[in-house]
Tab-separated table of C-alpha atoms and ligand atoms in Angstrom:
chain	number	residue	atom	x	y	z
A	1267	MET	CA	-10.533	-24.494	7.510
A	1268	LYS	CA	-12.332	-22.714	10.342
A	1269	VAL	CA	-12.363	-18.959	9.814
A	1270	GLY	CA	-13.413	-16.100	12.094
A	1271	VAL	CA	-14.025	-12.570	10.771
A	1272	VAL	CA	-13.322	-9.499	12.903
A	1273	GLY	CA	-15.162	-6.381	11.834
A	1274	ALA	CA	-17.822	-8.785	10.518
A	1275	ALA	CA	-20.593	-6.187	10.284
A	1276	GLY	CA	-18.479	-3.678	8.357
A	1277	ARG	CA	-18.502	-3.115	4.608
A	1278	MET	CA	-15.451	-5.323	3.991
A	1279	GLY	CA	-16.024	-7.757	6.878
A	1280	ALA	CA	-19.542	-8.697	5.750
A	1281	THR	CA	-18.290	-9.263	2.185
A	1282	VAL	CA	-15.506	-11.503	3.558
A	1283	CYS	CA	-18.098	-13.460	5.586
A	1284	ARG	CA	-20.076	-14.217	2.411
A	1285	SER	CA	-16.934	-15.219	0.469
A	1286	VAL	CA	-15.711	-17.500	3.247
A	1287	GLY	CA	-19.225	-18.939	3.611
A	1288	GLY	CA	-19.328	-19.653	-0.120
A	1289	ASP	CA	-15.948	-21.421	-0.259
A	1290	ALA	CA	-16.150	-25.208	-0.176
A	1291	GLY	CA	-12.897	-25.527	1.807
A	1292	MET	CA	-13.764	-22.993	4.516
A	1293	GLU	CA	-16.251	-22.662	7.342
A	1294	LEU	CA	-17.285	-19.317	8.839
A	1295	VAL	CA	-17.328	-20.146	12.567
A	1296	ALA	CA	-17.406	-16.697	14.193
A	1297	GLY	CA	-17.957	-13.028	13.517
A	1298	VAL	CA	-16.786	-10.322	15.926
A	1299	ASP	CA	-18.063	-6.755	15.798
A	1300	PRO	CA	-19.102	-4.743	18.872
A	1301	SER	CA	-21.362	-2.509	16.746
A	1302	ARG	CA	-23.747	-5.449	16.075
A	1303	ALA	CA	-22.964	-7.725	19.055
A	1304	GLY	CA	-25.790	-10.177	19.772
A	1305	ASP	CA	-27.354	-9.870	16.305
A	1306	SER	CA	-27.552	-12.976	14.122
A	1307	LEU	CA	-24.388	-13.420	12.010
A	1308	VAL	CA	-26.344	-14.797	9.059
A	1309	SER	CA	-28.912	-11.996	9.062
A	1310	VAL	CA	-26.266	-9.266	9.230
A	1311	THR	CA	-23.765	-10.749	6.761
A	1312	GLY	CA	-25.690	-13.352	4.747
A	1313	ALA	CA	-23.337	-16.129	5.909
A	1314	GLY	CA	-22.739	-18.349	8.919
A	1315	ARG	CA	-24.728	-21.027	10.706
A	1316	GLU	CA	-28.230	-20.277	12.032
A	1317	GLY	CA	-28.070	-19.511	15.746
A	1318	VAL	CA	-24.556	-18.011	15.708
A	1319	ALA	CA	-24.580	-14.451	17.040
A	1320	ILE	CA	-22.051	-11.719	16.300
A	1321	ALA	CA	-19.680	-11.523	19.277
A	1322	SER	CA	-18.535	-8.401	21.064
A	1323	ASP	CA	-14.949	-9.498	21.696
A	1324	LEU	CA	-12.137	-11.653	20.391
A	1325	ASP	CA	-12.604	-14.463	22.961
A	1326	ALA	CA	-15.387	-15.800	20.714
A	1327	LEU	CA	-12.758	-16.757	18.105
A	1328	VAL	CA	-11.122	-19.219	20.484
A	1329	GLY	CA	-14.475	-20.534	21.701
A	1330	ALA	CA	-15.535	-21.233	18.086
A	1331	GLY	CA	-12.253	-23.013	17.262
A	1332	ALA	CA	-11.177	-20.524	14.570
A	1333	GLU	CA	-7.839	-21.414	12.969
A	1334	VAL	CA	-7.560	-18.308	10.779
A	1335	VAL	CA	-8.883	-14.849	11.567
A	1336	VAL	CA	-9.576	-12.201	8.916
A	1337	ASP	CA	-9.452	-8.634	10.278
A	1338	PHE	CA	-11.045	-5.642	8.533
A	1339	THR	CA	-11.569	-3.225	11.427
A	1340	SER	CA	-9.970	0.187	11.935
A	1341	PRO	CA	-6.539	1.719	12.515
A	1342	GLU	CA	-7.531	2.407	16.168
A	1343	VAL	CA	-7.969	-1.246	17.141
A	1344	ILE	CA	-5.758	-3.207	14.763
A	1345	ARG	CA	-2.582	-3.028	16.919
A	1346	THR	CA	-4.369	-4.463	19.970
A	1347	ASN	CA	-6.079	-7.113	17.830
A	1348	LEU	CA	-2.803	-8.251	16.255
A	1349	ALA	CA	-1.088	-8.660	19.627
A	1350	TRP	CA	-4.072	-10.754	20.726
A	1351	TYR	CA	-3.997	-13.027	17.627
A	1352	ALA	CA	-0.270	-13.650	18.141
A	1353	ALA	CA	-0.757	-14.377	21.847
A	1354	TYR	CA	-3.526	-16.895	21.112
A	1355	GLY	CA	-1.718	-18.516	18.164
A	1356	LEU	CA	-4.325	-17.586	15.535
A	1357	HIS	CA	-3.149	-17.209	11.935
A	1358	ALA	CA	-4.142	-13.722	10.841
A	1359	VAL	CA	-5.074	-12.206	7.471
A	1360	VAL	CA	-5.274	-8.444	7.852
A	1361	GLY	CA	-6.725	-5.932	5.430
A	1362	THR	CA	-7.066	-3.100	7.940
A	1363	THR	CA	-4.898	-0.187	6.814
A	1364	GLY	CA	-3.114	2.545	8.743
A	1365	LEU	CA	-0.246	0.523	10.264
A	1366	SER	CA	3.065	2.415	10.411
A	1367	GLU	CA	6.542	0.969	9.741
A	1368	GLY	CA	7.040	0.961	13.522
A	1369	ASP	CA	3.806	-0.999	13.990
A	1370	LEU	CA	4.941	-3.554	11.407
A	1371	ALA	CA	8.264	-4.009	13.238
A	1372	SER	CA	6.353	-4.747	16.484
A	1373	VAL	CA	4.015	-7.157	14.677
A	1374	ALA	CA	7.029	-8.976	13.173
A	1375	ALA	CA	8.376	-9.455	16.717
A	1376	GLU	CA	5.003	-10.702	17.993
A	1377	PHE	CA	4.626	-13.219	15.133
A	1378	ASP	CA	7.985	-14.942	15.663
A	1379	PRO	CA	8.342	-17.506	12.825
A	1380	SER	CA	9.597	-20.094	15.347
A	1381	ALA	CA	6.103	-20.129	16.912
A	1382	GLY	CA	4.680	-21.397	13.596
A	1383	VAL	CA	1.915	-18.783	13.438
A	1384	GLY	CA	1.445	-16.762	10.249
A	1385	CYS	CA	0.253	-13.211	9.680
A	1386	ILE	CA	-0.370	-11.721	6.229
A	1387	ILE	CA	-0.966	-7.964	6.220
A	1388	ALA	CA	-1.993	-6.608	2.832
A	1389	PRO	CA	-2.914	-2.962	2.261
A	1390	ASN	CA	-4.650	-4.080	-0.938
A	1391	PHE	CA	-6.092	-7.494	-1.784
A	1392	ALA	CA	-7.179	-6.548	-5.327
A	1393	ILE	CA	-4.889	-8.434	-7.702
A	1394	GLY	CA	-5.308	-5.737	-10.383
A	1395	ALA	CA	-4.045	-3.135	-7.914
A	1396	LEU	CA	-0.974	-5.240	-7.153
A	1397	LEU	CA	-0.262	-5.447	-10.885
A	1398	MET	CA	-0.671	-1.636	-11.085
A	1399	ILE	CA	2.008	-1.271	-8.401
A	1400	ARG	CA	4.299	-3.728	-10.200
A	1401	PHE	CA	3.835	-1.902	-13.532
A	1402	ALA	CA	4.544	1.461	-11.841
A	1403	GLU	CA	7.720	-0.003	-10.343
A	1404	MET	CA	8.791	-1.268	-13.801
A	1405	ALA	CA	8.093	2.118	-15.384
A	1406	ALA	CA	9.819	4.181	-12.663
A	1407	PRO	CA	13.417	4.090	-14.008
A	1408	TRP	CA	12.239	5.477	-17.372
A	1409	PHE	CA	10.555	8.658	-16.045
A	1410	GLU	CA	11.758	11.636	-13.987
A	1411	THR	CA	8.444	12.873	-12.613
A	1412	ALA	CA	5.523	11.011	-11.053
A	1413	GLU	CA	2.435	11.751	-8.986
A	1414	ILE	CA	-0.108	9.396	-7.464
A	1415	VAL	CA	-3.821	10.183	-7.201
A	1416	GLU	CA	-5.790	7.819	-4.965
A	1417	LEU	CA	-9.583	8.086	-4.833
A	1418	HIS	CA	-11.824	6.450	-2.216
A	1419	HIS	CA	-15.365	6.524	-0.808
A	1420	ASP	CA	-16.237	9.309	1.629
A	1421	ALA	CA	-16.094	7.140	4.777
A	1422	LYS	CA	-12.400	6.271	4.578
A	1423	VAL	CA	-10.726	7.578	7.747
A	1424	ASP	CA	-7.020	7.418	6.820
A	1425	ALA	CA	-5.146	9.257	4.065
A	1426	PRO	CA	-3.218	8.641	1.930
A	1427	SER	CA	-4.250	5.041	1.327
A	1428	GLY	CA	-1.854	2.223	2.208
A	1429	THR	CA	-1.783	1.321	-1.485
A	1430	ALA	CA	-0.659	4.807	-2.508
A	1431	MET	CA	2.134	4.785	0.074
A	1432	LEU	CA	3.224	1.302	-0.995
A	1433	THR	CA	3.220	2.353	-4.672
A	1434	ALA	CA	5.388	5.381	-3.903
A	1435	ALA	CA	7.757	3.274	-1.799
A	1436	ARG	CA	8.206	0.688	-4.552
A	1437	MET	CA	8.738	3.422	-7.187
A	1438	ALA	CA	11.267	5.146	-4.910
A	1439	GLU	CA	13.170	1.867	-4.531
A	1440	ALA	CA	13.170	1.385	-8.321
A	1441	SER	CA	14.495	4.895	-9.054
A	1442	SER	CA	16.077	7.699	-7.046
A	1443	ALA	CA	16.098	10.216	-9.910
A	1444	TRP	CA	12.786	11.960	-9.258
A	1445	GLY	CA	12.655	15.660	-10.153
A	1446	THR	CA	12.089	18.325	-7.535
A	1447	ASP	CA	8.770	20.116	-7.033
A	1448	PRO	CA	8.804	23.404	-9.024
A	1449	THR	CA	6.071	25.028	-6.877
A	1450	LEU	CA	7.243	28.305	-5.277
A	1451	SER	CA	3.899	29.619	-4.082
A	1452	HIS	CA	1.043	27.601	-2.538
A	1453	VAL	CA	-2.162	29.575	-3.070
A	1454	VAL	CA	-4.036	27.001	-0.935
A	1455	ALA	CA	-2.168	24.927	1.668
A	1456	GLY	CA	-1.918	21.298	0.584
A	1457	ALA	CA	-2.620	21.996	-3.090
A	1458	ARG	CA	0.333	19.841	-4.083
A	1459	GLY	CA	-0.833	16.922	-1.929
A	1460	GLY	CA	1.299	15.000	0.549
A	1461	VAL	CA	4.913	14.065	-0.079
A	1462	GLY	CA	5.482	10.319	-0.033
A	1463	PRO	CA	8.609	8.150	-0.382
A	1464	GLY	CA	11.094	9.412	-2.995
A	1465	GLY	CA	9.459	12.852	-2.826
A	1466	ILE	CA	6.569	11.502	-4.939
A	1467	HIS	CA	3.450	13.596	-4.374
A	1468	VAL	CA	0.308	11.744	-3.325
A	1469	HIS	CA	-3.193	13.232	-3.655
A	1470	SER	CA	-6.191	11.792	-1.787
A	1471	VAL	CA	-9.698	12.273	-3.171
A	1472	ARG	CA	-12.725	11.309	-0.991
A	1473	LEU	CA	-16.007	11.077	-2.881
A	1474	ARG	CA	-19.359	9.428	-2.213
A	1475	GLY	CA	-20.025	6.715	-4.786
A	1476	LEU	CA	-16.396	5.657	-5.184
A	1477	VAL	CA	-14.960	2.383	-3.828
A	1478	ALA	CA	-11.129	2.298	-4.262
A	1479	HIS	CA	-9.262	3.724	-7.229
A	1480	GLN	CA	-5.746	4.876	-8.035
A	1481	GLU	CA	-3.938	6.490	-10.916
A	1482	VAL	CA	-0.152	6.594	-11.202
A	1483	LEU	CA	0.959	9.405	-13.505
A	1484	LEU	CA	4.490	9.325	-14.896
A	1485	GLY	CA	6.063	11.937	-17.141
A	1486	THR	CA	9.252	12.426	-19.115
A	1487	THR	CA	10.175	14.579	-22.115
A	1488	GLY	CA	7.400	14.467	-24.695
A	1489	GLN	CA	5.410	11.624	-23.157
A	1490	THR	CA	3.350	10.617	-20.167
A	1491	LEU	CA	2.133	7.260	-18.926
A	1492	SER	CA	-1.005	6.755	-16.806
A	1493	ILE	CA	-1.571	3.478	-14.983
A	1494	ARG	CA	-5.031	3.222	-13.444
A	1495	HIS	CA	-6.805	0.625	-11.370
A	1496	ASP	CA	-10.443	0.716	-10.224
A	1497	SER	CA	-12.066	-1.492	-7.627
A	1498	ILE	CA	-15.681	-0.911	-8.596
A	1499	ASP	CA	-17.047	-3.416	-6.087
A	1500	ARG	CA	-15.749	-4.824	-2.786
A	1501	GLU	CA	-15.914	-8.262	-4.429
A	1502	SER	CA	-12.681	-7.241	-6.185
A	1503	PHE	CA	-10.769	-7.882	-2.962
A	1504	MET	CA	-12.217	-11.326	-2.248
A	1505	PRO	CA	-10.101	-13.632	-4.477
A	1506	GLY	CA	-6.997	-12.133	-2.852
A	1507	VAL	CA	-8.407	-12.512	0.667
A	1508	LEU	CA	-9.242	-16.185	0.069
A	1509	ILE	CA	-5.755	-16.846	-1.388
A	1510	ALA	CA	-4.263	-15.334	1.783
A	1511	VAL	CA	-6.553	-17.390	4.061
A	1512	ARG	CA	-5.424	-20.576	2.294
A	1513	ALA	CA	-1.725	-19.581	2.388
A	1514	VAL	CA	-1.279	-18.055	5.847
A	1515	ALA	CA	-0.756	-21.250	7.874
A	1516	ASP	CA	2.141	-22.207	5.577
A	1517	ARG	CA	3.888	-18.846	6.049
A	1518	PRO	CA	4.998	-18.573	9.702
A	1519	GLY	CA	5.901	-15.031	10.804
A	1520	LEU	CA	4.870	-11.753	9.180
A	1521	THR	CA	4.289	-11.351	5.438
A	1522	VAL	CA	3.550	-7.819	4.232
A	1523	GLY	CA	1.756	-7.549	0.886
A	1524	LEU	CA	-0.173	-10.173	-1.031
A	1525	GLU	CA	2.335	-9.793	-3.869
A	1526	ALA	CA	4.786	-11.854	-1.806
A	1527	VAL	CA	2.209	-14.666	-1.725
A	1528	LEU	CA	1.380	-14.325	-5.446
A	1529	GLY	CA	5.045	-14.024	-6.479
A	1530	ILE	CA	4.544	-10.842	-8.556
B	1799	NAD	P1	-16.211	-0.265	8.122
B	1799	NAD	O1	-16.213	0.920	9.028
B	1799	NAD	O2	-17.386	-0.489	7.226
B	1799	NAD	O3	-16.037	-1.606	8.993
B	1799	NAD	C1	-15.193	-1.703	10.104
B	1799	NAD	C2	-15.932	-2.546	11.116
B	1799	NAD	O4	-15.034	-2.842	12.206
B	1799	NAD	C3	-17.152	-1.819	11.736
B	1799	NAD	O5	-18.324	-2.603	11.576
B	1799	NAD	C4	-16.768	-1.675	13.201
B	1799	NAD	O6	-17.886	-1.776	14.078
B	1799	NAD	C5	-15.816	-2.844	13.383
B	1799	NAD	N1	-14.956	-2.734	14.555
B	1799	NAD	C6	-14.448	-1.610	15.125
B	1799	NAD	N2	-13.730	-1.924	16.214
B	1799	NAD	C7	-13.785	-3.269	16.327
B	1799	NAD	C8	-13.238	-4.191	17.258
B	1799	NAD	N3	-12.491	-3.793	18.296
B	1799	NAD	N4	-13.496	-5.511	17.093
B	1799	NAD	C9	-14.263	-5.937	16.063
B	1799	NAD	N5	-14.811	-5.102	15.151
B	1799	NAD	C10	-14.568	-3.791	15.285
B	1799	NAD	O7	-14.849	-0.165	7.280
B	1799	NAD	P2	-14.487	-0.936	5.932
B	1799	NAD	O8	-14.775	-0.072	4.761
B	1799	NAD	O9	-15.015	-2.326	5.982
B	1799	NAD	O10	-12.882	-0.978	6.054
B	1799	NAD	C11	-12.263	-1.638	7.141
B	1799	NAD	C12	-10.748	-1.540	6.981
B	1799	NAD	O11	-10.343	-2.250	5.804
B	1799	NAD	C13	-10.216	-0.107	6.805
B	1799	NAD	O12	-8.983	0.006	7.488
B	1799	NAD	C14	-10.000	0.001	5.300
B	1799	NAD	O13	-9.027	0.951	4.960
B	1799	NAD	C15	-9.532	-1.408	5.003
B	1799	NAD	N6	-9.661	-1.862	3.616
B	1799	NAD	C16	-8.660	-2.660	3.157
B	1799	NAD	C17	-8.731	-3.204	1.896
B	1799	NAD	C18	-7.632	-4.123	1.439
B	1799	NAD	O14	-7.665	-4.629	0.305
B	1799	NAD	N7	-6.627	-4.380	2.277
B	1799	NAD	C19	-9.830	-2.935	1.075
B	1799	NAD	C20	-10.857	-2.118	1.576
B	1799	NAD	C21	-10.772	-1.595	2.859
């Protein structure tokens, strides 16, 4: 399978390049990233054939014969990129976060299943994180109060994380009986975090040294339950990314969430 990586010089993109390069069934044929355009793909990422340079734009994917593209770029460019992948019939695996519900509706229209092109968008590729969400959803009907604390490295540009919003949405679907916020006076604006689906409060911590972490706190009379997941290395996302790359061509149209692919 010929794979192109967009955002190839980024923290996630370079890790994806190495994972694709190390998979016997895949070939890394192109890397796109304007920040390192012209530099050698193998020297920047540690993967790819000698002589292949990082490209500045998406046209390189077609030129290299990529069948599947993996996109880890930024919320500013992902909408344009997705429209381009659909127009050129490239199967897309997207880890870039920050897409709204409205964006997802447009992407679903662009990736019409009848065209036979697949797109998997997953706010979190770490299988442990998906299990955390599933466990939180299972626990939700048994608790009246819940808060989510997500913690990420200090270069993350969007907040709250896509994973935190997805967790809150799944918990809100599983239970509508969440208690109301007792706070009458906010000494500092935002002290109670943002309010996500179901009225569940979401707190975003940004700290140098962290990768991606989340704790779901649930409380009811006389007991609390904490469900925590830590991605301590970007490698944690790679098994999920490779599963999506293998699956995407067999799933025409838009799939949101790797859990749909894993069946959890
Ligand atoms: P990063 O800033 O290290 O990398 C992003 C890269 O994209 C940069 O190298 C940048 O130059 C490049 N880029 C920007 N515009 C581009 C364009 N038009 N074409 C090609 N490349 C372009 O960021 P990161 O930490 O690697 O994260 C990237 C995205 O992945 C973020 O949205 C982040 O939230 C998300 N993320 C998702 C998961 C997941 O499991 N789904 C995990 C970690 C991070």
